[in-house]
JSON list of C-alpha atoms in Angstrom, two decimals:
[
{"chain": "A", "resi": 1, "resn": "UNK", "atom": "CA", "xyz": [-0.02, 0.15, 0.02]},
{"chain": "A", "resi": 2, "resn": "UNK", "atom": "CA", "xyz": [1.22, 3.35, -0.78]},
{"chain": "A", "resi": 3, "resn": "UNK", "atom": "CA", "xyz": [1.15, 5.98, 1.80]},
{"chain": "A", "resi": 4, "resn": "UNK", "atom": "CA", "xyz": [0.42, 8.88, -0.66]},
{"chain": "A", "resi": 5, "resn": "UNK", "atom": "CA", "xyz": [-0.13, 12.07, 1.40]},
{"chain": "A", "resi": 6, "resn": "UNK", "atom": "CA", "xyz": [-2.86, 14.70, 0.57]},
{"chain": "A", "resi": 7, "resn": "UNK", "atom": "CA", "xyz": [-2.52, 17.45, 3.26]},
{"chain": "A", "resi": 8, "resn": "UNK", "atom": "CA", "xyz": [-5.66, 17.47, 5.67]},
{"chain": "A", "resi": 9, "resn": "UNK", "atom": "CA", "xyz": [-7.43, 14.97, 3.46]},
{"chain": "A", "resi": 10, "resn": "UNK", "atom": "CA", "xyz": [-5.86, 11.51, 3.37]},
{"chain": "A", "resi": 11, "resn": "UNK", "atom": "CA", "xyz": [-2.86, 9.26, 3.75]},
{"chain": "A", "resi": 12, "resn": "UNK", "atom": "CA", "xyz": [-2.93, 6.39, 1.40]},
{"chain": "A", "resi": 13, "resn": "UNK", "atom": "CA", "xyz": [-6.47, 4.96, 1.35]},
{"chain": "A", "resi": 14, "resn": "UNK", "atom": "CA", "xyz": [-7.29, 6.56, 4.71]},
{"chain": "A", "resi": 15, "resn": "UNK", "atom": "CA", "xyz": [-9.45, 9.71, 4.61]},
{"chain": "A", "resi": 16, "resn": "UNK", "atom": "CA", "xyz": [-8.72, 11.83, 7.56]},
{"chain": "A", "resi": 17, "resn": "UNK", "atom": "CA", "xyz": [-12.12, 12.27, 9.69]},
{"chain": "A", "resi": 18, "resn": "UNK", "atom": "CA", "xyz": [-13.78, 9.52, 8.23]},
{"chain": "A", "resi": 19, "resn": "UNK", "atom": "CA", "xyz": [-16.16, 6.83, 9.58]},
{"chain": "A", "resi": 20, "resn": "UNK", "atom": "CA", "xyz": [-13.45, 3.79, 10.49]},
{"chain": "A", "resi": 21, "resn": "UNK", "atom": "CA", "xyz": [-16.15, 1.24, 9.64]},
{"chain": "A", "resi": 22, "resn": "UNK", "atom": "CA", "xyz": [-15.64, 2.01, 6.03]},
{"chain": "A", "resi": 23, "resn": "UNK", "atom": "CA", "xyz": [-12.08, 0.46, 6.42]},
{"chain": "A", "resi": 24, "resn": "UNK", "atom": "CA", "xyz": [-12.80, -2.49, 8.58]},
{"chain": "A", "resi": 25, "resn": "UNK", "atom": "CA", "xyz": [-11.91, -5.09, 5.58]},
{"chain": "A", "resi": 26, "resn": "UNK", "atom": "CA", "xyz": [-8.54, -3.28, 5.29]},
{"chain": "A", "resi": 27, "resn": "UNK", "atom": "CA", "xyz": [-8.00, -2.92, 8.98]},
{"chain": "A", "resi": 28, "resn": "UNK", "atom": "CA", "xyz": [-8.66, -6.54, 9.64]},
{"chain": "A", "resi": 29, "resn": "UNK", "atom": "CA", "xyz": [-4.99, -6.92, 8.43]},
{"chain": "A", "resi": 30, "resn": "UNK", "atom": "CA", "xyz": [-3.94, -4.79, 11.47]},
{"chain": "A", "resi": 31, "resn": "UNK", "atom": "CA", "xyz": [-3.11, -5.31, 14.92]},
{"chain": "A", "resi": 32, "resn": "UNK", "atom": "CA", "xyz": [-5.89, -3.51, 16.87]},
{"chain": "A", "resi": 33, "resn": "UNK", "atom": "CA", "xyz": [-4.92, -1.83, 19.96]},
{"chain": "A", "resi": 34, "resn": "UNK", "atom": "CA", "xyz": [-8.25, -1.16, 22.40]},
{"chain": "A", "resi": 35, "resn": "UNK", "atom": "CA", "xyz": [-9.33, 2.00, 23.39]},
{"chain": "A", "resi": 36, "resn": "UNK", "atom": "CA", "xyz": [-6.90, 3.72, 25.83]},
{"chain": "A", "resi": 37, "resn": "UNK", "atom": "CA", "xyz": [-8.02, 6.15, 28.78]},
{"chain": "A", "resi": 38, "resn": "UNK", "atom": "CA", "xyz": [-8.62, 9.05, 26.29]},
{"chain": "A", "resi": 39, "resn": "UNK", "atom": "CA", "xyz": [-10.90, 6.63, 24.08]},
{"chain": "A", "resi": 40, "resn": "UNK", "atom": "CA", "xyz": [-8.25, 6.65, 21.20]},
{"chain": "A", "resi": 41, "resn": "UNK", "atom": "CA", "xyz": [-8.11, 3.19, 19.33]},
{"chain": "A", "resi": 42, "resn": "UNK", "atom": "CA", "xyz": [-5.21, 2.12, 17.25]},
{"chain": "A", "resi": 43, "resn": "UNK", "atom": "CA", "xyz": [-4.59, -0.09, 14.28]},
{"chain": "A", "resi": 44, "resn": "UNK", "atom": "CA", "xyz": [-0.89, -0.91, 13.72]},
{"chain": "A", "resi": 45, "resn": "UNK", "atom": "CA", "xyz": [0.44, -2.16, 10.52]},
{"chain": "A", "resi": 46, "resn": "UNK", "atom": "CA", "xyz": [3.77, -3.99, 10.53]},
{"chain": "A", "resi": 47, "resn": "UNK", "atom": "CA", "xyz": [5.79, -4.97, 7.14]},
{"chain": "A", "resi": 48, "resn": "UNK", "atom": "CA", "xyz": [6.79, -8.29, 9.20]},
{"chain": "A", "resi": 49, "resn": "UNK", "atom": "CA", "xyz": [3.28, -8.85, 10.82]},
{"chain": "A", "resi": 50, "resn": "UNK", "atom": "CA", "xyz": [5.51, -8.92, 14.08]},
{"chain": "A", "resi": 51, "resn": "UNK", "atom": "CA", "xyz": [3.58, -8.21, 17.39]},
{"chain": "A", "resi": 52, "resn": "UNK", "atom": "CA", "xyz": [6.03, -5.35, 17.87]},
{"chain": "A", "resi": 53, "resn": "UNK", "atom": "CA", "xyz": [4.89, -1.75, 17.97]},
{"chain": "A", "resi": 54, "resn": "UNK", "atom": "CA", "xyz": [8.53, -0.98, 17.20]},
{"chain": "A", "resi": 55, "resn": "UNK", "atom": "CA", "xyz": [8.24, -2.55, 13.84]},
{"chain": "A", "resi": 56, "resn": "UNK", "atom": "CA", "xyz": [5.16, -0.65, 12.57]},
{"chain": "A", "resi": 57, "resn": "UNK", "atom": "CA", "xyz": [5.34, 0.90, 9.20]},
{"chain": "A", "resi": 58, "resn": "UNK", "atom": "CA", "xyz": [2.35, 3.09, 10.20]},
{"chain": "A", "resi": 59, "resn": "UNK", "atom": "CA", "xyz": [-0.61, 3.15, 12.23]},
{"chain": "A", "resi": 60, "resn": "UNK", "atom": "CA", "xyz": [-4.08, 4.66, 12.45]},
{"chain": "A", "resi": 61, "resn": "UNK", "atom": "CA", "xyz": [-5.48, 6.48, 15.34]},
{"chain": "A", "resi": 62, "resn": "UNK", "atom": "CA", "xyz": [-9.32, 6.32, 15.80]},
{"chain": "A", "resi": 63, "resn": "UNK", "atom": "CA", "xyz": [-11.27, 8.74, 18.14]},
{"chain": "A", "resi": 64, "resn": "UNK", "atom": "CA", "xyz": [-15.13, 8.36, 18.24]},
{"chain": "A", "resi": 65, "resn": "UNK", "atom": "CA", "xyz": [-15.24, 6.23, 15.38]},
{"chain": "A", "resi": 66, "resn": "UNK", "atom": "CA", "xyz": [-13.46, 8.63, 13.08]},
{"chain": "A", "resi": 67, "resn": "UNK", "atom": "CA", "xyz": [-9.97, 8.29, 11.69]},
{"chain": "A", "resi": 68, "resn": "UNK", "atom": "CA", "xyz": [-8.09, 11.08, 13.15]},
{"chain": "A", "resi": 69, "resn": "UNK", "atom": "CA", "xyz": [-4.46, 10.68, 12.75]},
{"chain": "A", "resi": 70, "resn": "UNK", "atom": "CA", "xyz": [-1.85, 8.55, 10.77]},
{"chain": "A", "resi": 71, "resn": "UNK", "atom": "CA", "xyz": [1.53, 7.77, 12.01]},
{"chain": "A", "resi": 72, "resn": "UNK", "atom": "CA", "xyz": [3.99, 6.86, 9.45]},
{"chain": "A", "resi": 73, "resn": "UNK", "atom": "CA", "xyz": [7.49, 5.66, 9.96]},
{"chain": "A", "resi": 74, "resn": "UNK", "atom": "CA", "xyz": [8.67, 4.10, 6.70]},
{"chain": "A", "resi": 75, "resn": "UNK", "atom": "CA", "xyz": [6.81, 6.03, 3.95]},
{"chain": "A", "resi": 76, "resn": "UNK", "atom": "CA", "xyz": [4.90, 9.05, 3.33]},
{"chain": "A", "resi": 77, "resn": "UNK", "atom": "CA", "xyz": [4.68, 10.04, -0.44]},
{"chain": "A", "resi": 78, "resn": "UNK", "atom": "CA", "xyz": [4.26, 13.49, -1.43]},
{"chain": "A", "resi": 79, "resn": "UNK", "atom": "CA", "xyz": [4.85, 14.76, -5.09]},
{"chain": "A", "resi": 80, "resn": "UNK", "atom": "CA", "xyz": [6.20, 11.20, -5.86]},
{"chain": "A", "resi": 81, "resn": "UNK", "atom": "CA", "xyz": [8.98, 11.68, -3.14]},
{"chain": "A", "resi": 82, "resn": "UNK", "atom": "CA", "xyz": [9.31, 9.74, -0.01]},
{"chain": "A", "resi": 83, "resn": "UNK", "atom": "CA", "xyz": [9.22, 12.35, 2.92]},
{"chain": "A", "resi": 84, "resn": "UNK", "atom": "CA", "xyz": [10.60, 9.84, 5.31]},
{"chain": "A", "resi": 85, "resn": "UNK", "atom": "CA", "xyz": [14.55, 10.06, 5.29]},
{"chain": "A", "resi": 86, "resn": "UNK", "atom": "CA", "xyz": [14.79, 13.53, 3.92]},
{"chain": "A", "resi": 87, "resn": "UNK", "atom": "CA", "xyz": [16.54, 16.28, 6.02]},
{"chain": "A", "resi": 88, "resn": "UNK", "atom": "CA", "xyz": [14.20, 18.93, 7.35]},
{"chain": "A", "resi": 89, "resn": "UNK", "atom": "CA", "xyz": [15.38, 21.63, 4.74]},
{"chain": "A", "resi": 90, "resn": "UNK", "atom": "CA", "xyz": [14.44, 19.13, 1.91]},
{"chain": "A", "resi": 91, "resn": "UNK", "atom": "CA", "xyz": [11.15, 18.45, 3.52]},
{"chain": "A", "resi": 92, "resn": "UNK", "atom": "CA", "xyz": [10.42, 22.22, 3.64]},
{"chain": "A", "resi": 93, "resn": "UNK", "atom": "CA", "xyz": [11.50, 22.65, -0.01]},
{"chain": "A", "resi": 94, "resn": "UNK", "atom": "CA", "xyz": [9.33, 19.72, -1.19]},
{"chain": "A", "resi": 95, "resn": "UNK", "atom": "CA", "xyz": [6.15, 20.44, 0.96]},
{"chain": "A", "resi": 96, "resn": "UNK", "atom": "CA", "xyz": [6.55, 24.39, 0.22]},
{"chain": "A", "resi": 97, "resn": "UNK", "atom": "CA", "xyz": [5.71, 24.74, 4.05]},
{"chain": "A", "resi": 98, "resn": "UNK", "atom": "CA", "xyz": [7.45, 25.69, 7.12]},
{"chain": "A", "resi": 99, "resn": "UNK", "atom": "CA", "xyz": [7.39, 24.79, 10.61]},
{"chain": "A", "resi": 100, "resn": "UNK", "atom": "CA", "xyz": [5.76, 27.08, 13.09]},
{"chain": "A", "resi": 101, "resn": "UNK", "atom": "CA", "xyz": [6.82, 27.86, 16.82]},
{"chain": "A", "resi": 102, "resn": "UNK", "atom": "CA", "xyz": [9.70, 26.31, 18.51]},
{"chain": "A", "resi": 103, "resn": "UNK", "atom": "CA", "xyz": [11.29, 22.92, 17.68]},
{"chain": "A", "resi": 104, "resn": "UNK", "atom": "CA", "xyz": [10.56, 20.42, 20.44]},
{"chain": "A", "resi": 105, "resn": "UNK", "atom": "CA", "xyz": [13.64, 18.40, 21.76]},
{"chain": "A", "resi": 106, "resn": "UNK", "atom": "CA", "xyz": [12.83, 14.72, 22.96]},
{"chain": "A", "resi": 107, "resn": "UNK", "atom": "CA", "xyz": [15.56, 13.00, 24.29]},
{"chain": "A", "resi": 108, "resn": "UNK", "atom": "CA", "xyz": [14.40, 9.45, 24.41]},
{"chain": "A", "resi": 109, "resn": "UNK", "atom": "CA", "xyz": [17.53, 7.77, 23.61]},
{"chain": "A", "resi": 110, "resn": "UNK", "atom": "CA", "xyz": [20.46, 6.83, 25.73]},
{"chain": "A", "resi": 111, "resn": "UNK", "atom": "CA", "xyz": [23.84, 7.48, 24.14]},
{"chain": "A", "resi": 112, "resn": "UNK", "atom": "CA", "xyz": [22.39, 9.02, 20.97]},
{"chain": "A", "resi": 113, "resn": "UNK", "atom": "CA", "xyz": [21.41, 12.51, 20.07]},
{"chain": "A", "resi": 114, "resn": "UNK", "atom": "CA", "xyz": [17.77, 13.71, 20.71]},
{"chain": "A", "resi": 115, "resn": "UNK", "atom": "CA", "xyz": [14.85, 13.72, 18.50]},
{"chain": "A", "resi": 116, "resn": "UNK", "atom": "CA", "xyz": [13.45, 17.12, 17.07]},
{"chain": "A", "resi": 117, "resn": "UNK", "atom": "CA", "xyz": [9.90, 17.69, 16.44]},
{"chain": "A", "resi": 118, "resn": "UNK", "atom": "CA", "xyz": [8.60, 20.20, 14.09]},
{"chain": "A", "resi": 119, "resn": "UNK", "atom": "CA", "xyz": [4.96, 21.37, 13.68]},
{"chain": "A", "resi": 120, "resn": "UNK", "atom": "CA", "xyz": [3.95, 21.95, 10.11]},
{"chain": "A", "resi": 121, "resn": "UNK", "atom": "CA", "xyz": [0.46, 23.48, 10.62]},
{"chain": "A", "resi": 122, "resn": "UNK", "atom": "CA", "xyz": [-0.29, 24.55, 7.13]},
{"chain": "A", "resi": 123, "resn": "UNK", "atom": "CA", "xyz": [-0.01, 20.93, 5.98]},
{"chain": "A", "resi": 124, "resn": "UNK", "atom": "CA", "xyz": [-1.20, 19.16, 8.86]},
{"chain": "A", "resi": 125, "resn": "UNK", "atom": "CA", "xyz": [1.99, 17.38, 9.71]},
{"chain": "A", "resi": 126, "resn": "UNK", "atom": "CA", "xyz": [4.14, 16.92, 12.87]},
{"chain": "A", "resi": 127, "resn": "UNK", "atom": "CA", "xyz": [7.63, 15.75, 11.70]},
{"chain": "A", "resi": 128, "resn": "UNK", "atom": "CA", "xyz": [10.39, 14.07, 13.90]},
{"chain": "A", "resi": 129, "resn": "UNK", "atom": "CA", "xyz": [13.86, 13.94, 12.82]},
{"chain": "A", "resi": 130, "resn": "UNK", "atom": "CA", "xyz": [16.76, 12.04, 14.48]},
{"chain": "A", "resi": 131, "resn": "UNK", "atom": "CA", "xyz": [20.51, 12.06, 13.31]},
{"chain": "A", "resi": 132, "resn": "UNK", "atom": "CA", "xyz": [19.21, 14.95, 11.06]},
{"chain": "A", "resi": 133, "resn": "UNK", "atom": "CA", "xyz": [16.86, 12.79, 9.00]},
{"chain": "A", "resi": 134, "resn": "UNK", "atom": "CA", "xyz": [12.94, 12.66, 8.95]},
{"chain": "A", "resi": 135, "resn": "UNK", "atom": "CA", "xyz": [12.08, 9.36, 10.83]},
{"chain": "A", "resi": 136, "resn": "UNK", "atom": "CA", "xyz": [8.39, 9.96, 11.68]},
{"chain": "A", "resi": 137, "resn": "UNK", "atom": "CA", "xyz": [5.53, 12.04, 10.33]},
{"chain": "A", "resi": 138, "resn": "UNK", "atom": "CA", "xyz": [2.06, 12.22, 12.09]},
{"chain": "A", "resi": 139, "resn": "UNK", "atom": "CA", "xyz": [-0.62, 13.55, 9.90]},
{"chain": "A", "resi": 140, "resn": "UNK", "atom": "CA", "xyz": [-3.77, 14.98, 11.31]},
{"chain": "A", "resi": 141, "resn": "UNK", "atom": "CA", "xyz": [-6.92, 16.89, 9.85]},
{"chain": "A", "resi": 142, "resn": "UNK", "atom": "CA", "xyz": [-8.01, 20.42, 10.27]},
{"chain": "A", "resi": 143, "resn": "UNK", "atom": "CA", "xyz": [-9.64, 19.63, 13.67]},
{"chain": "A", "resi": 144, "resn": "UNK", "atom": "CA", "xyz": [-6.10, 19.14, 15.23]},
{"chain": "A", "resi": 145, "resn": "UNK", "atom": "CA", "xyz": [-5.30, 22.61, 14.62]},
{"chain": "A", "resi": 146, "resn": "UNK", "atom": "CA", "xyz": [-8.45, 24.32, 15.77]},
{"chain": "A", "resi": 147, "resn": "UNK", "atom": "CA", "xyz": [-8.54, 26.57, 18.80]},
{"chain": "A", "resi": 148, "resn": "UNK", "atom": "CA", "xyz": [-10.49, 25.56, 21.79]}
]
């Protein structure tokens, strides 16, 4: 499955804010994680079908029966280019967008540099880099950037 990105609309076959029941045939191939304390359910897809979240190529977050967010670790295609693996400057140039606010620094790894998190509100993407390359892109719909 190609994970083609159309900002605020879709990732691959998954239409953002769409009813999850439309995708149950496809999601039956995914590992299901029941609702957490916030009511979010998760469907994990692993290239190797290993019961290991670290092997995910992507996963889909569902809230109140709607596809809200898609997390991509291996592939996110935009203008026929995989955004995973690019530098942040290459990402900005290809998407013709820029991040807003301060870059968040996440120091998860022992004996490794931190990960950096960039918010690209104009395309609905949160971009994580490690060792200077994009490693994760979290795609959300317009609802994610609305003011409360």
